[in-house]
């Protein structure tokens, strides 16, 4: 069961919003909800779990109950890790709306392993496998599936989301690499979100022993990735989430200062809205 610390006010704020183009609300961790001017509503990597204490411990509020979602047209997952594909967080969104779930093959393996179709009475037609090079329409929003360099994931992807002349990029937990260079050459991205965090001592899954662990880009890596993508605006994510892996995003102002891209670093907290 998911229990929200905030009730449903954030969801109702999204419902009531009437953006001119494309708006994005940060859900903490690496989650977003996007709303377009035609009302199309897309969730990306929404995670409402508390982790797996004491190994992973959530450090921020749970912003809503998934059963309170009344408007959703699609849920996108970037890769198969539990804070990106999570039945208790995402299946109730599908069950309460007509949304379709899009994920790469490894993400859909999690759906099968967790029994989403049985536990939440969802048909197979609600799930679509995506891979690099795919594109599809959700309302008046175009979603393009691109590659991602995430050495910790089995099959990661990134998403380029376009509407009304504005472009939003979600890189999942990926780090700098050729896939981002390719994206930067082919798109003009207005706002890109990239995972940022520190190296921490996290308990090993098998032994339980604290182990030096890197899951996300550090200060230099995220700026390198933003430069590869030629981002106009960079929003760091994931820095707020896990005990022992949090980071100070204000450090990125100095790290990015002398580079042509990103041209701006924008720090948002959980629940904040940004107009793309």
PDB file of C-alpha atoms in Angstrom:
ATOM      1  CA  UNK A   1       0.000   0.000   0.000  1.00  0.00           C
ATOM      2  CA  UNK A   2       1.093   3.559  -0.773  1.00  0.00           C
ATOM      3  CA  UNK A   3       0.235   6.268   1.715  1.00  0.00           C
ATOM      4  CA  UNK A   4       0.673   9.917   0.735  1.00  0.00           C
ATOM      5  CA  UNK A   5       1.985  12.512   3.150  1.00  0.00           C
ATOM      6  CA  UNK A   6       0.326  15.250   1.092  1.00  0.00           C
ATOM      7  CA  UNK A   7      -3.155  13.975   0.295  1.00  0.00           C
ATOM      8  CA  UNK A   8      -4.345  14.817  -3.217  1.00  0.00           C
ATOM      9  CA  UNK A   9      -3.641  18.556  -3.522  1.00  0.00           C
ATOM     10  CA  UNK A  10      -0.804  18.128  -6.036  1.00  0.00           C
ATOM     11  CA  UNK A  11      -2.922  15.961  -8.343  1.00  0.00           C
ATOM     12  CA  UNK A  12      -5.777  18.443  -8.186  1.00  0.00           C
ATOM     13  CA  UNK A  13      -3.336  21.279  -9.002  1.00  0.00           C
ATOM     14  CA  UNK A  14      -2.268  19.400 -12.124  1.00  0.00           C
ATOM     15  CA  UNK A  15      -5.886  18.758 -13.077  1.00  0.00           C
ATOM     16  CA  UNK A  16      -6.770  22.438 -12.657  1.00  0.00           C
ATOM     17  CA  UNK A  17      -3.762  23.697 -14.606  1.00  0.00           C
ATOM     18  CA  UNK A  18      -4.251  25.045 -18.137  1.00  0.00           C
ATOM     19  CA  UNK A  19      -0.751  25.420 -19.560  1.00  0.00           C
ATOM     20  CA  UNK A  20      -0.156  27.417 -22.742  1.00  0.00           C
ATOM     21  CA  UNK A  21       2.281  24.783 -23.971  1.00  0.00           C
ATOM     22  CA  UNK A  22       3.847  22.045 -21.862  1.00  0.00           C
ATOM     23  CA  UNK A  23       4.206  22.092 -18.072  1.00  0.00           C
ATOM     24  CA  UNK A  24       6.131  19.677 -15.824  1.00  0.00           C
ATOM     25  CA  UNK A  25       5.705  18.967 -12.113  1.00  0.00           C
ATOM     26  CA  UNK A  26       8.597  17.340 -10.253  1.00  0.00           C
ATOM     27  CA  UNK A  27       7.495  14.360  -8.157  1.00  0.00           C
ATOM     28  CA  UNK A  28      10.818  13.808  -6.395  1.00  0.00           C
ATOM     29  CA  UNK A  29      13.241  10.966  -7.107  1.00  0.00           C
ATOM     30  CA  UNK A  30      13.148  10.928 -10.944  1.00  0.00           C
ATOM     31  CA  UNK A  31       9.398  11.277 -11.365  1.00  0.00           C
ATOM     32  CA  UNK A  32       7.454  13.854 -13.359  1.00  0.00           C
ATOM     33  CA  UNK A  33       3.938  14.524 -14.511  1.00  0.00           C
ATOM     34  CA  UNK A  34       3.619  16.512 -17.726  1.00  0.00           C
ATOM     35  CA  UNK A  35       0.506  18.306 -18.940  1.00  0.00           C
ATOM     36  CA  UNK A  36       0.062  19.752 -22.415  1.00  0.00           C
ATOM     37  CA  UNK A  37      -2.195  22.559 -23.596  1.00  0.00           C
ATOM     38  CA  UNK A  38      -4.662  19.995 -25.007  1.00  0.00           C
ATOM     39  CA  UNK A  39      -4.976  18.382 -21.577  1.00  0.00           C
ATOM     40  CA  UNK A  40      -2.797  15.352 -22.350  1.00  0.00           C
ATOM     41  CA  UNK A  41      -1.244  14.120 -19.094  1.00  0.00           C
ATOM     42  CA  UNK A  42       1.851  11.913 -19.014  1.00  0.00           C
ATOM     43  CA  UNK A  43       3.612  10.461 -15.973  1.00  0.00           C
ATOM     44  CA  UNK A  44       7.318   9.596 -16.282  1.00  0.00           C
ATOM     45  CA  UNK A  45       8.953   7.275 -13.718  1.00  0.00           C
ATOM     46  CA  UNK A  46       6.532   8.069 -10.862  1.00  0.00           C
ATOM     47  CA  UNK A  47       7.738   6.268  -7.728  1.00  0.00           C
ATOM     48  CA  UNK A  48       5.751   6.414  -4.501  1.00  0.00           C
ATOM     49  CA  UNK A  49       7.511   3.719  -2.503  1.00  0.00           C
ATOM     50  CA  UNK A  50       9.679   4.176   0.566  1.00  0.00           C
ATOM     51  CA  UNK A  51      12.585   2.053  -0.640  1.00  0.00           C
ATOM     52  CA  UNK A  52      13.865  -1.071   1.047  1.00  0.00           C
ATOM     53  CA  UNK A  53      15.089   0.012   4.502  1.00  0.00           C
ATOM     54  CA  UNK A  54      17.742  -0.083   5.758  1.00  0.00           C
ATOM     55  CA  UNK A  55      19.421  -0.423   2.353  1.00  0.00           C
ATOM     56  CA  UNK A  56      17.456   2.327   0.589  1.00  0.00           C
ATOM     57  CA  UNK A  57      15.511   4.835   2.673  1.00  0.00           C
ATOM     58  CA  UNK A  58      13.236   7.498   1.152  1.00  0.00           C
ATOM     59  CA  UNK A  59      14.140  11.025   2.315  1.00  0.00           C
ATOM     60  CA  UNK A  60      11.232  13.010   0.810  1.00  0.00           C
ATOM     61  CA  UNK A  61       7.427  12.963   1.127  1.00  0.00           C
ATOM     62  CA  UNK A  62       5.206  10.639  -0.872  1.00  0.00           C
ATOM     63  CA  UNK A  63       3.398  13.306  -2.911  1.00  0.00           C
ATOM     64  CA  UNK A  64       0.150  11.480  -3.758  1.00  0.00           C
ATOM     65  CA  UNK A  65      -1.698   8.193  -3.615  1.00  0.00           C
ATOM     66  CA  UNK A  66      -1.791   6.539  -7.058  1.00  0.00           C
ATOM     67  CA  UNK A  67      -5.445   5.599  -6.517  1.00  0.00           C
ATOM     68  CA  UNK A  68      -6.246   9.346  -6.444  1.00  0.00           C
ATOM     69  CA  UNK A  69      -5.059   9.887 -10.028  1.00  0.00           C
ATOM     70  CA  UNK A  70      -8.076  10.712 -12.213  1.00  0.00           C
ATOM     71  CA  UNK A  71      -6.361  12.018 -15.345  1.00  0.00           C
ATOM     72  CA  UNK A  72      -3.535  10.142 -17.086  1.00  0.00           C
ATOM     73  CA  UNK A  73      -3.004   9.225 -20.717  1.00  0.00           C
ATOM     74  CA  UNK A  74       0.354   7.482 -20.464  1.00  0.00           C
ATOM     75  CA  UNK A  75       2.938   6.282 -17.961  1.00  0.00           C
ATOM     76  CA  UNK A  76       6.513   6.091 -19.271  1.00  0.00           C
ATOM     77  CA  UNK A  77       9.318   4.100 -17.650  1.00  0.00           C
ATOM     78  CA  UNK A  78      12.977   4.676 -18.494  1.00  0.00           C
ATOM     79  CA  UNK A  79      14.343   1.382 -17.116  1.00  0.00           C
ATOM     80  CA  UNK A  80      13.565  -1.591 -14.909  1.00  0.00           C
ATOM     81  CA  UNK A  81      14.825  -0.493 -11.461  1.00  0.00           C
ATOM     82  CA  UNK A  82      12.195  -0.503  -8.727  1.00  0.00           C
ATOM     83  CA  UNK A  83      12.102   3.294  -8.379  1.00  0.00           C
ATOM     84  CA  UNK A  84      11.174   3.481 -12.081  1.00  0.00           C
ATOM     85  CA  UNK A  85       8.959   0.405 -12.571  1.00  0.00           C
ATOM     86  CA  UNK A  86       6.944  -0.265  -9.408  1.00  0.00           C
ATOM     87  CA  UNK A  87       3.564  -1.968  -9.308  1.00  0.00           C
ATOM     88  CA  UNK A  88       2.150  -0.285  -6.178  1.00  0.00           C
ATOM     89  CA  UNK A  89       3.083   3.142  -7.584  1.00  0.00           C
ATOM     90  CA  UNK A  90       2.061   2.766 -11.205  1.00  0.00           C
ATOM     91  CA  UNK A  91      -0.460  -0.038 -11.674  1.00  0.00           C
ATOM     92  CA  UNK A  92      -3.195   1.822  -9.715  1.00  0.00           C
ATOM     93  CA  UNK A  93      -2.729   4.796 -12.068  1.00  0.00           C
ATOM     94  CA  UNK A  94      -3.426   2.487 -14.990  1.00  0.00           C
ATOM     95  CA  UNK A  95      -6.346   0.827 -13.211  1.00  0.00           C
ATOM     96  CA  UNK A  96      -8.012   4.156 -12.415  1.00  0.00           C
ATOM     97  CA  UNK A  97      -7.564   5.733 -15.850  1.00  0.00           C
ATOM     98  CA  UNK A  98      -7.270   4.750 -19.516  1.00  0.00           C
ATOM     99  CA  UNK A  99      -3.505   5.282 -19.486  1.00  0.00           C
ATOM    100  CA  UNK A 100      -1.107   3.056 -21.411  1.00  0.00           C
ATOM    101  CA  UNK A 101       2.188   1.923 -19.872  1.00  0.00           C
ATOM    102  CA  UNK A 102       5.288   2.274 -22.074  1.00  0.00           C
ATOM    103  CA  UNK A 103       8.570   0.630 -21.092  1.00  0.00           C
ATOM    104  CA  UNK A 104      11.534  -1.227 -22.611  1.00  0.00           C
ATOM    105  CA  UNK A 105      11.571  -5.023 -22.484  1.00  0.00           C
ATOM    106  CA  UNK A 106      13.343  -5.281 -19.119  1.00  0.00           C
ATOM    107  CA  UNK A 107      10.736  -2.978 -17.564  1.00  0.00           C
ATOM    108  CA  UNK A 108       7.904  -5.128 -18.878  1.00  0.00           C
ATOM    109  CA  UNK A 109       9.628  -8.152 -17.373  1.00  0.00           C
ATOM    110  CA  UNK A 110       9.135  -6.495 -13.981  1.00  0.00           C
ATOM    111  CA  UNK A 111       5.452  -5.974 -14.785  1.00  0.00           C
ATOM    112  CA  UNK A 112       5.127  -9.691 -15.479  1.00  0.00           C
ATOM    113  CA  UNK A 113       7.151 -10.746 -12.431  1.00  0.00           C
ATOM    114  CA  UNK A 114       5.057  -8.534 -10.141  1.00  0.00           C
ATOM    115  CA  UNK A 115       1.784  -9.771 -11.661  1.00  0.00           C
ATOM    116  CA  UNK A 116       0.292  -6.388 -12.506  1.00  0.00           C
ATOM    117  CA  UNK A 117      -2.291  -7.801 -14.905  1.00  0.00           C
ATOM    118  CA  UNK A 118      -3.660 -10.176 -12.284  1.00  0.00           C
ATOM    119  CA  UNK A 119      -3.471  -8.052  -9.143  1.00  0.00           C
ATOM    120  CA  UNK A 120      -4.913  -4.927 -10.761  1.00  0.00           C
ATOM    121  CA  UNK A 121      -7.061  -6.572 -13.468  1.00  0.00           C
ATOM    122  CA  UNK A 122      -5.252  -4.931 -16.370  1.00  0.00           C
ATOM    123  CA  UNK A 123      -5.303  -6.269 -19.915  1.00  0.00           C
ATOM    124  CA  UNK A 124      -2.166  -6.915 -21.925  1.00  0.00           C
ATOM    125  CA  UNK A 125      -3.248  -4.158 -24.322  1.00  0.00           C
ATOM    126  CA  UNK A 126      -2.414  -1.588 -21.633  1.00  0.00           C
ATOM    127  CA  UNK A 127       1.312  -2.322 -21.964  1.00  0.00           C
ATOM    128  CA  UNK A 128       3.521  -1.341 -24.898  1.00  0.00           C
ATOM    129  CA  UNK A 129       7.165  -2.303 -25.337  1.00  0.00           C
ATOM    130  CA  UNK A 130       9.412   0.489 -26.608  1.00  0.00           C
ATOM    131  CA  UNK A 131      12.956   0.545 -27.879  1.00  0.00           C
ATOM    132  CA  UNK A 132      15.421   3.053 -29.267  1.00  0.00           C
ATOM    133  CA  UNK A 133      14.155   4.730 -32.433  1.00  0.00           C
ATOM    134  CA  UNK A 134      10.455   4.334 -31.647  1.00  0.00           C
ATOM    135  CA  UNK A 135       8.062   7.277 -31.634  1.00  0.00           C
ATOM    136  CA  UNK A 136       4.373   7.555 -30.779  1.00  0.00           C
ATOM    137  CA  UNK A 137       1.658  10.107 -30.153  1.00  0.00           C
ATOM    138  CA  UNK A 138      -0.191  10.662 -26.896  1.00  0.00           C
ATOM    139  CA  UNK A 139      -2.902  13.187 -27.629  1.00  0.00           C
ATOM    140  CA  UNK A 140      -1.076  16.121 -29.242  1.00  0.00           C
ATOM    141  CA  UNK A 141       2.231  15.138 -27.613  1.00  0.00           C
ATOM    142  CA  UNK A 142       4.954  13.325 -29.539  1.00  0.00           C
ATOM    143  CA  UNK A 143       7.179  10.923 -27.582  1.00  0.00           C
ATOM    144  CA  UNK A 144      10.470   9.741 -29.104  1.00  0.00           C
ATOM    145  CA  UNK A 145      12.469   6.908 -27.562  1.00  0.00           C
ATOM    146  CA  UNK A 146      16.238   7.366 -27.488  1.00  0.00           C
ATOM    147  CA  UNK A 147      19.204   5.521 -26.044  1.00  0.00           C
ATOM    148  CA  UNK A 148      20.807   5.941 -22.633  1.00  0.00           C
ATOM    149  CA  UNK A 149      24.130   5.033 -21.044  1.00  0.00           C
ATOM    150  CA  UNK A 150      23.202   3.531 -17.685  1.00  0.00           C
ATOM    151  CA  UNK A 151      25.686   0.785 -16.763  1.00  0.00           C
ATOM    152  CA  UNK A 152      23.522  -0.328 -13.833  1.00  0.00           C
ATOM    153  CA  UNK A 153      20.414  -1.052 -15.931  1.00  0.00           C
ATOM    154  CA  UNK A 154      19.651  -3.997 -18.203  1.00  0.00           C
ATOM    155  CA  UNK A 155      17.878  -1.932 -20.888  1.00  0.00           C
ATOM    156  CA  UNK A 156      17.606   1.810 -20.249  1.00  0.00           C
ATOM    157  CA  UNK A 157      16.053   4.358 -22.603  1.00  0.00           C
ATOM    158  CA  UNK A 158      15.542   8.100 -22.569  1.00  0.00           C
ATOM    159  CA  UNK A 159      12.567  10.119 -23.835  1.00  0.00           C
ATOM    160  CA  UNK A 160      12.259  13.245 -25.978  1.00  0.00           C
ATOM    161  CA  UNK A 161       8.792  14.700 -25.436  1.00  0.00           C
ATOM    162  CA  UNK A 162       7.573  17.394 -27.851  1.00  0.00           C
ATOM    163  CA  UNK A 163       4.511  19.630 -27.820  1.00  0.00           C
ATOM    164  CA  UNK A 164       3.661  23.059 -29.204  1.00  0.00           C
ATOM    165  CA  UNK A 165       7.226  23.784 -30.261  1.00  0.00           C
ATOM    166  CA  UNK A 166       8.693  22.891 -26.853  1.00  0.00           C
ATOM    167  CA  UNK A 167      10.932  19.914 -26.093  1.00  0.00           C
ATOM    168  CA  UNK A 168      11.379  18.116 -22.762  1.00  0.00           C
ATOM    169  CA  UNK A 169      14.061  15.461 -22.279  1.00  0.00           C
ATOM    170  CA  UNK A 170      14.115  12.793 -19.569  1.00  0.00           C
ATOM    171  CA  UNK A 171      17.389  10.909 -19.301  1.00  0.00           C
ATOM    172  CA  UNK A 172      16.418   8.400 -16.636  1.00  0.00           C
ATOM    173  CA  UNK A 173      19.444   7.590 -14.481  1.00  0.00           C
ATOM    174  CA  UNK A 174      21.847   7.669 -17.441  1.00  0.00           C
ATOM    175  CA  UNK A 175      25.349   9.126 -17.440  1.00  0.00           C
ATOM    176  CA  UNK A 176      27.340  10.850 -20.209  1.00  0.00           C
ATOM    177  CA  UNK A 177      27.900   8.817 -23.327  1.00  0.00           C
ATOM    178  CA  UNK A 178      27.380   8.461 -27.060  1.00  0.00           C
ATOM    179  CA  UNK A 179      23.578   8.197 -26.808  1.00  0.00           C
ATOM    180  CA  UNK A 180      23.375  11.711 -25.343  1.00  0.00           C
ATOM    181  CA  UNK A 181      25.745  13.052 -28.001  1.00  0.00           C
ATOM    182  CA  UNK A 182      23.422  11.664 -30.661  1.00  0.00           C
ATOM    183  CA  UNK A 183      20.353  13.224 -29.024  1.00  0.00           C
ATOM    184  CA  UNK A 184      22.113  16.577 -28.731  1.00  0.00           C
ATOM    185  CA  UNK A 185      22.926  16.582 -32.423  1.00  0.00           C
ATOM    186  CA  UNK A 186      19.347  15.856 -33.505  1.00  0.00           C
ATOM    187  CA  UNK A 187      17.125  17.847 -31.153  1.00  0.00           C
ATOM    188  CA  UNK A 188      16.880  21.328 -29.687  1.00  0.00           C
ATOM    189  CA  UNK A 189      15.974  20.593 -26.065  1.00  0.00           C
ATOM    190  CA  UNK A 190      14.408  23.338 -23.976  1.00  0.00           C
ATOM    191  CA  UNK A 191      14.444  21.530 -20.620  1.00  0.00           C
ATOM    192  CA  UNK A 192      16.391  18.380 -19.803  1.00  0.00           C
ATOM    193  CA  UNK A 193      16.275  16.423 -16.558  1.00  0.00           C
ATOM    194  CA  UNK A 194      19.235  14.285 -15.503  1.00  0.00           C
ATOM    195  CA  UNK A 195      19.908  12.198 -12.398  1.00  0.00           C
ATOM    196  CA  UNK A 196      22.468  13.667  -9.984  1.00  0.00           C
ATOM    197  CA  UNK A 197      23.769  12.258  -6.723  1.00  0.00           C
ATOM    198  CA  UNK A 198      26.734  11.492  -4.548  1.00  0.00           C
ATOM    199  CA  UNK A 199      28.717   8.320  -4.101  1.00  0.00           C
ATOM    200  CA  UNK A 200      27.589   6.629  -0.883  1.00  0.00           C
ATOM    201  CA  UNK A 201      28.048   3.595   1.313  1.00  0.00           C
ATOM    202  CA  UNK A 202      25.031   1.415   0.501  1.00  0.00           C
ATOM    203  CA  UNK A 203      24.446  -2.075   1.874  1.00  0.00           C
ATOM    204  CA  UNK A 204      25.202  -4.798  -0.647  1.00  0.00           C
ATOM    205  CA  UNK A 205      22.075  -6.731  -1.654  1.00  0.00           C
ATOM    206  CA  UNK A 206      23.692 -10.103  -1.011  1.00  0.00           C
ATOM    207  CA  UNK A 207      26.017  -9.545   1.958  1.00  0.00           C
ATOM    208  CA  UNK A 208      24.389  -6.565   3.666  1.00  0.00           C
ATOM    209  CA  UNK A 209      27.831  -4.984   4.013  1.00  0.00           C
ATOM    210  CA  UNK A 210      28.168  -1.223   3.336  1.00  0.00           C
ATOM    211  CA  UNK A 211      29.715  -0.870  -0.119  1.00  0.00           C
ATOM    212  CA  UNK A 212      30.960   2.193  -1.984  1.00  0.00           C
ATOM    213  CA  UNK A 213      28.210   2.792  -4.553  1.00  0.00           C
ATOM    214  CA  UNK A 214      27.688   5.143  -7.519  1.00  0.00           C
ATOM    215  CA  UNK A 215      24.227   5.191  -9.095  1.00  0.00           C
ATOM    216  CA  UNK A 216      24.074   8.633 -10.723  1.00  0.00           C
ATOM    217  CA  UNK A 217      26.236  11.319 -12.300  1.00  0.00           C
ATOM    218  CA  UNK A 218      28.342  13.478  -9.997  1.00  0.00           C
ATOM    219  CA  UNK A 219      28.825  17.246 -10.506  1.00  0.00           C
ATOM    220  CA  UNK A 220      31.255  16.939 -13.404  1.00  0.00           C
ATOM    221  CA  UNK A 221      29.441  14.072 -15.102  1.00  0.00           C
ATOM    222  CA  UNK A 222      26.030  15.746 -15.144  1.00  0.00           C
ATOM    223  CA  UNK A 223      27.497  18.903 -16.651  1.00  0.00           C
ATOM    224  CA  UNK A 224      29.267  16.767 -19.262  1.00  0.00           C
ATOM    225  CA  UNK A 225      25.966  15.052 -20.073  1.00  0.00           C
ATOM    226  CA  UNK A 226      24.158  18.401 -20.296  1.00  0.00           C
ATOM    227  CA  UNK A 227      26.849  19.653 -22.696  1.00  0.00           C
ATOM    228  CA  UNK A 228      26.492  16.543 -24.862  1.00  0.00           C
ATOM    229  CA  UNK A 229      22.745  17.186 -25.022  1.00  0.00           C
ATOM    230  CA  UNK A 230      23.364  20.926 -25.631  1.00  0.00           C
ATOM    231  CA  UNK A 231      20.698  21.700 -23.049  1.00  0.00           C
ATOM    232  CA  UNK A 232      19.230  25.159 -22.790  1.00  0.00           C
ATOM    233  CA  UNK A 233      18.031  24.419 -19.238  1.00  0.00           C
ATOM    234  CA  UNK A 234      19.128  21.610 -16.911  1.00  0.00           C
ATOM    235  CA  UNK A 235      17.056  20.359 -13.983  1.00  0.00           C
ATOM    236  CA  UNK A 236      18.924  17.889 -11.746  1.00  0.00           C
ATOM    237  CA  UNK A 237      16.867  15.058 -10.261  1.00  0.00           C
ATOM    238  CA  UNK A 238      17.290  12.175  -7.814  1.00  0.00           C
ATOM    239  CA  UNK A 239      19.560  14.239  -5.539  1.00  0.00           C
ATOM    240  CA  UNK A 240      16.785  14.411  -2.945  1.00  0.00           C
ATOM    241  CA  UNK A 241      15.814  10.770  -2.674  1.00  0.00           C
ATOM    242  CA  UNK A 242      18.021   8.211  -0.918  1.00  0.00           C
ATOM    243  CA  UNK A 243      19.631   8.383   2.489  1.00  0.00           C
ATOM    244  CA  UNK A 244      23.405   8.345   1.991  1.00  0.00           C
ATOM    245  CA  UNK A 245      23.148   9.300  -1.698  1.00  0.00           C
ATOM    246  CA  UNK A 246      21.727  12.821  -1.502  1.00  0.00           C
ATOM    247  CA  UNK A 247      23.676  15.748  -2.949  1.00  0.00           C
ATOM    248  CA  UNK A 248      23.609  19.559  -3.019  1.00  0.00           C
ATOM    249  CA  UNK A 249      22.345  20.678  -6.452  1.00  0.00           C
ATOM    250  CA  UNK A 250      23.443  24.282  -5.859  1.00  0.00           C
ATOM    251  CA  UNK A 251      27.005  23.032  -6.452  1.00  0.00           C
ATOM    252  CA  UNK A 252      26.101  22.709 -10.126  1.00  0.00           C
ATOM    253  CA  UNK A 253      25.972  26.485 -10.624  1.00  0.00           C
ATOM    254  CA  UNK A 254      29.754  26.682 -10.238  1.00  0.00           C
ATOM    255  CA  UNK A 255      30.430  23.498 -12.191  1.00  0.00           C
ATOM    256  CA  UNK A 256      28.358  24.673 -15.167  1.00  0.00           C
ATOM    257  CA  UNK A 257      29.425  28.319 -15.123  1.00  0.00           C
ATOM    258  CA  UNK A 258      32.156  28.222 -17.778  1.00  0.00           C
ATOM    259  CA  UNK A 259      30.408  25.921 -20.271  1.00  0.00           C
ATOM    260  CA  UNK A 260      28.208  26.917 -23.212  1.00  0.00           C
ATOM    261  CA  UNK A 261      25.657  24.291 -22.161  1.00  0.00           C
ATOM    262  CA  UNK A 262      23.689  23.990 -20.033  1.00  0.00           C
ATOM    263  CA  UNK A 263      22.847  27.659 -20.366  1.00  0.00           C
ATOM    264  CA  UNK A 264      20.831  27.581 -17.129  1.00  0.00           C
ATOM    265  CA  UNK A 265      20.646  25.275 -14.117  1.00  0.00           C
ATOM    266  CA  UNK A 266      17.184  25.187 -12.558  1.00  0.00           C
ATOM    267  CA  UNK A 267      16.694  23.579  -9.160  1.00  0.00           C
ATOM    268  CA  UNK A 268      13.198  22.380  -8.350  1.00  0.00           C
ATOM    269  CA  UNK A 269      11.906  20.682  -5.240  1.00  0.00           C
ATOM    270  CA  UNK A 270       9.271  17.989  -5.039  1.00  0.00           C
ATOM    271  CA  UNK A 271       5.881  19.408  -6.047  1.00  0.00           C
ATOM    272  CA  UNK A 272       7.274  22.353  -8.050  1.00  0.00           C
ATOM    273  CA  UNK A 273       5.942  23.244 -11.497  1.00  0.00           C
ATOM    274  CA  UNK A 274       8.097  24.265 -14.437  1.00  0.00           C
ATOM    275  CA  UNK A 275       6.874  25.531 -17.799  1.00  0.00           C
ATOM    276  CA  UNK A 276       8.897  23.884 -20.537  1.00  0.00           C
TER     277      UNK A 276
END
